[in-house]
mmCIF file of C-alpha atoms and ligand atoms in Angstrom:
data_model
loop_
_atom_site.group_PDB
_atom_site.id
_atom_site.type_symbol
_atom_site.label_atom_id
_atom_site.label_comp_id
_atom_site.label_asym_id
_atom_site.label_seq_id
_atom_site.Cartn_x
_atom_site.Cartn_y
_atom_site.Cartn_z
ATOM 1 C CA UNK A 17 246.629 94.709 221.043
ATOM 2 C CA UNK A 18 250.523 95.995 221.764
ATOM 3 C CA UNK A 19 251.049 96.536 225.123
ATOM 4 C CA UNK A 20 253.747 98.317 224.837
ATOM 5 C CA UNK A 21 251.741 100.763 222.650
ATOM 6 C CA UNK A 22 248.905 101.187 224.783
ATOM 7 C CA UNK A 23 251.690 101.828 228.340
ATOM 8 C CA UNK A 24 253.676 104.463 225.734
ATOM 9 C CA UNK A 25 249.900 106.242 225.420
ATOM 10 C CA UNK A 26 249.455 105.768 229.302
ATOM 11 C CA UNK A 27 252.985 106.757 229.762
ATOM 12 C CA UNK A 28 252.188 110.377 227.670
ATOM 13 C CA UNK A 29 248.663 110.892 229.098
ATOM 14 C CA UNK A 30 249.975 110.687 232.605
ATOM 15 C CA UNK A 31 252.830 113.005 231.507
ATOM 16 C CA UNK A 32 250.737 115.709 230.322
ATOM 17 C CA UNK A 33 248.144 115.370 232.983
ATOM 18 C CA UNK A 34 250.191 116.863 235.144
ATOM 19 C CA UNK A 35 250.499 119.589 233.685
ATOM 20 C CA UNK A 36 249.367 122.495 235.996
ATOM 21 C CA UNK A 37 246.270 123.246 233.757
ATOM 22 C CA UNK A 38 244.761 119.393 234.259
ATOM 23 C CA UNK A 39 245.832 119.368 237.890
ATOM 24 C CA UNK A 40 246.451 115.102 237.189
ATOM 25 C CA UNK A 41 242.154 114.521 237.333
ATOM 26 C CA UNK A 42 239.608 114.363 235.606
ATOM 27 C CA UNK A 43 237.694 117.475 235.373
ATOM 28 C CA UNK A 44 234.472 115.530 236.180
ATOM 29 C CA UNK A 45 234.931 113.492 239.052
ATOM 30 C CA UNK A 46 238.577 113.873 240.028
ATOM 31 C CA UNK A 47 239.636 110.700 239.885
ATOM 32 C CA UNK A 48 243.804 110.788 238.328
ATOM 33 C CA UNK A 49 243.199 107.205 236.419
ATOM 34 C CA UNK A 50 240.467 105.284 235.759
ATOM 35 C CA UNK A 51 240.093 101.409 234.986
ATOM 36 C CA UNK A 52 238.485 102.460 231.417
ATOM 37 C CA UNK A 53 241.364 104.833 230.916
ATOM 38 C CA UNK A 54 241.658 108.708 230.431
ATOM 39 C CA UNK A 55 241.630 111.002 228.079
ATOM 40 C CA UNK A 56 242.259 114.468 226.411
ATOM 41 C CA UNK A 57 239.023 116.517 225.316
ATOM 42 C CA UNK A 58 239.346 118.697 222.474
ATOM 43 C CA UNK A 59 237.347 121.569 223.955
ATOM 44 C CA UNK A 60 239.168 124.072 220.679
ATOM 45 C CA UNK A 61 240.144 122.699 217.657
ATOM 46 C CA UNK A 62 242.642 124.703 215.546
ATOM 47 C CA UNK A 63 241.633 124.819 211.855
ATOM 48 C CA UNK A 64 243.515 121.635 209.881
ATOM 49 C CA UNK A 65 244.790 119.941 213.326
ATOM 50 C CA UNK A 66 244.244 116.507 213.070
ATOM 51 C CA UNK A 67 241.804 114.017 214.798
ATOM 52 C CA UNK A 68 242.241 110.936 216.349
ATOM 53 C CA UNK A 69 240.145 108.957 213.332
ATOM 54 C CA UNK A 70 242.961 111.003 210.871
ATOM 55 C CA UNK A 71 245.446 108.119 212.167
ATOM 56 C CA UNK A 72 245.078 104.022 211.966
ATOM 57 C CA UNK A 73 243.039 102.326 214.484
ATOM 58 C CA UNK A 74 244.304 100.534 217.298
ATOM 59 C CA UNK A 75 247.185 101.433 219.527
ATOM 60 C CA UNK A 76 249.756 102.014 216.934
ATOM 61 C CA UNK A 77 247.309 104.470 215.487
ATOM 62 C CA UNK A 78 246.247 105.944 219.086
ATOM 63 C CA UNK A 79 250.207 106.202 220.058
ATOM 64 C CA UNK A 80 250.864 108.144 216.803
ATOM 65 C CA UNK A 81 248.174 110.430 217.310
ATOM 66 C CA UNK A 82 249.541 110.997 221.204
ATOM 67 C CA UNK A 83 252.635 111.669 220.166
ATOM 68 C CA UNK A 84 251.041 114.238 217.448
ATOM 69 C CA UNK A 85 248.632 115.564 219.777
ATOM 70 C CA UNK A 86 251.936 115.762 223.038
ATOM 71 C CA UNK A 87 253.214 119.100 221.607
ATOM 72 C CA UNK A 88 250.031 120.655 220.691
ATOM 73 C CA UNK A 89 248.557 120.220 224.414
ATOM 74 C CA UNK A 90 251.739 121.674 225.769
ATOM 75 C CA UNK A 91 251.366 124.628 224.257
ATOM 76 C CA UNK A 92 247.747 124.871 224.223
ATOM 77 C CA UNK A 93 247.095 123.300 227.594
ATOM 78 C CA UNK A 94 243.431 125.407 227.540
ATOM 79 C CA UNK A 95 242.364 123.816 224.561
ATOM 80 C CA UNK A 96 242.283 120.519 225.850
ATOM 81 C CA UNK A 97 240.460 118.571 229.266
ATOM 82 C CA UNK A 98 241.415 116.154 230.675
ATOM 83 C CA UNK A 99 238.453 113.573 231.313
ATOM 84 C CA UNK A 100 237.985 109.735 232.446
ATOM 85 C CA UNK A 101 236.349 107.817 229.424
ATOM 86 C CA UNK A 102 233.094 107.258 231.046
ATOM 87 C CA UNK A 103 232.871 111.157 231.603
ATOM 88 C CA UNK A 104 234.432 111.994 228.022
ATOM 89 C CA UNK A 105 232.003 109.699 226.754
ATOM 90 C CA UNK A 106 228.979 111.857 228.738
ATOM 91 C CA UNK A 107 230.263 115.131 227.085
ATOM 92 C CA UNK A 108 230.794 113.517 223.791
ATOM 93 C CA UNK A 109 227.106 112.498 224.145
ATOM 94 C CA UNK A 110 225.336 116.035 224.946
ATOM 95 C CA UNK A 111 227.306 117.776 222.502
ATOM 96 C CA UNK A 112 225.567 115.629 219.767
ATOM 97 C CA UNK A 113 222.230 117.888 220.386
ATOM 98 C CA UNK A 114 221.931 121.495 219.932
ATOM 99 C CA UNK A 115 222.728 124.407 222.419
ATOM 100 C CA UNK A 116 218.941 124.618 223.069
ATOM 101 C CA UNK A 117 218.720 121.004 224.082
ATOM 102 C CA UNK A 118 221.946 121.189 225.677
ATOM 103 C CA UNK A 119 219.955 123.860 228.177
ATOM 104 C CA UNK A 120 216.517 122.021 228.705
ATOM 105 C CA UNK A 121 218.634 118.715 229.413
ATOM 106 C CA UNK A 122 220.886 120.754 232.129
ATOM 107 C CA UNK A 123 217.808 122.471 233.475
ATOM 108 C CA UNK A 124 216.015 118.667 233.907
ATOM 109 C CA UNK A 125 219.013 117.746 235.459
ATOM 110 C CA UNK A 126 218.848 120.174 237.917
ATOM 111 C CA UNK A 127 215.763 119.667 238.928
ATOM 112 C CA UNK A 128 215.814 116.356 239.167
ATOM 113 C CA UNK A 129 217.722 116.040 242.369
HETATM 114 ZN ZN1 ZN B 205 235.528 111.463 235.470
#
């Protein structure tokens, strides 16, 4: 692990987290930095723009695909959330099932309180 890698990621997420769009929170809980880190959501993708596994692993890879990914969130700021990990990981989750699932799993959810 590079530490200076990872705090030039940290230093880019924080910058564009402020833009007005991401209001510097999670969408989820709020929280502006979490101990498992943050993270942009691609909630659009633009045909041929690249994904994170498109660049090496690690934090040389993850600070080359920050820097790719910098310009493309400034100008499409409503492309993109801004989530903790633990929350990116819950979206990442339900959008493994269908749209139909999706439903009966919000609906259970509801309920369930
Ligand atoms: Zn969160």
């Amino acid at each position: 692990m590079n530490n200076n890698e990872k705090e030039k990621v940290n230093r880019i997420k924080k910058e564009l987290a402020k833009l007005r769009q991401f209001h510097n929170r999670c969408y989820v809980c709020h929280v502006s930095w979490h101990k498992r880190g943050m993270t942009f959501h691609h909630v659009k993708y633009h045909i041929n723009e690249k994904t994170h596994s498109d660049f090496p692993s690690g934090y040389a890879g993850t600070l080359q695909y920050y820097e790719y990914l910098k310009p493309i969130i400034k100008k499409n700021p409503k492309m993109f959330a801004y989530l903790c990990n633990p929350h990116h990981q819950t979206v990442t989750k339900l959008l493994q099932f269908n749209k139909d699932k999706q439903e009966r799993i919000f609906k259970l959810v509801r309920k369930s309180r």
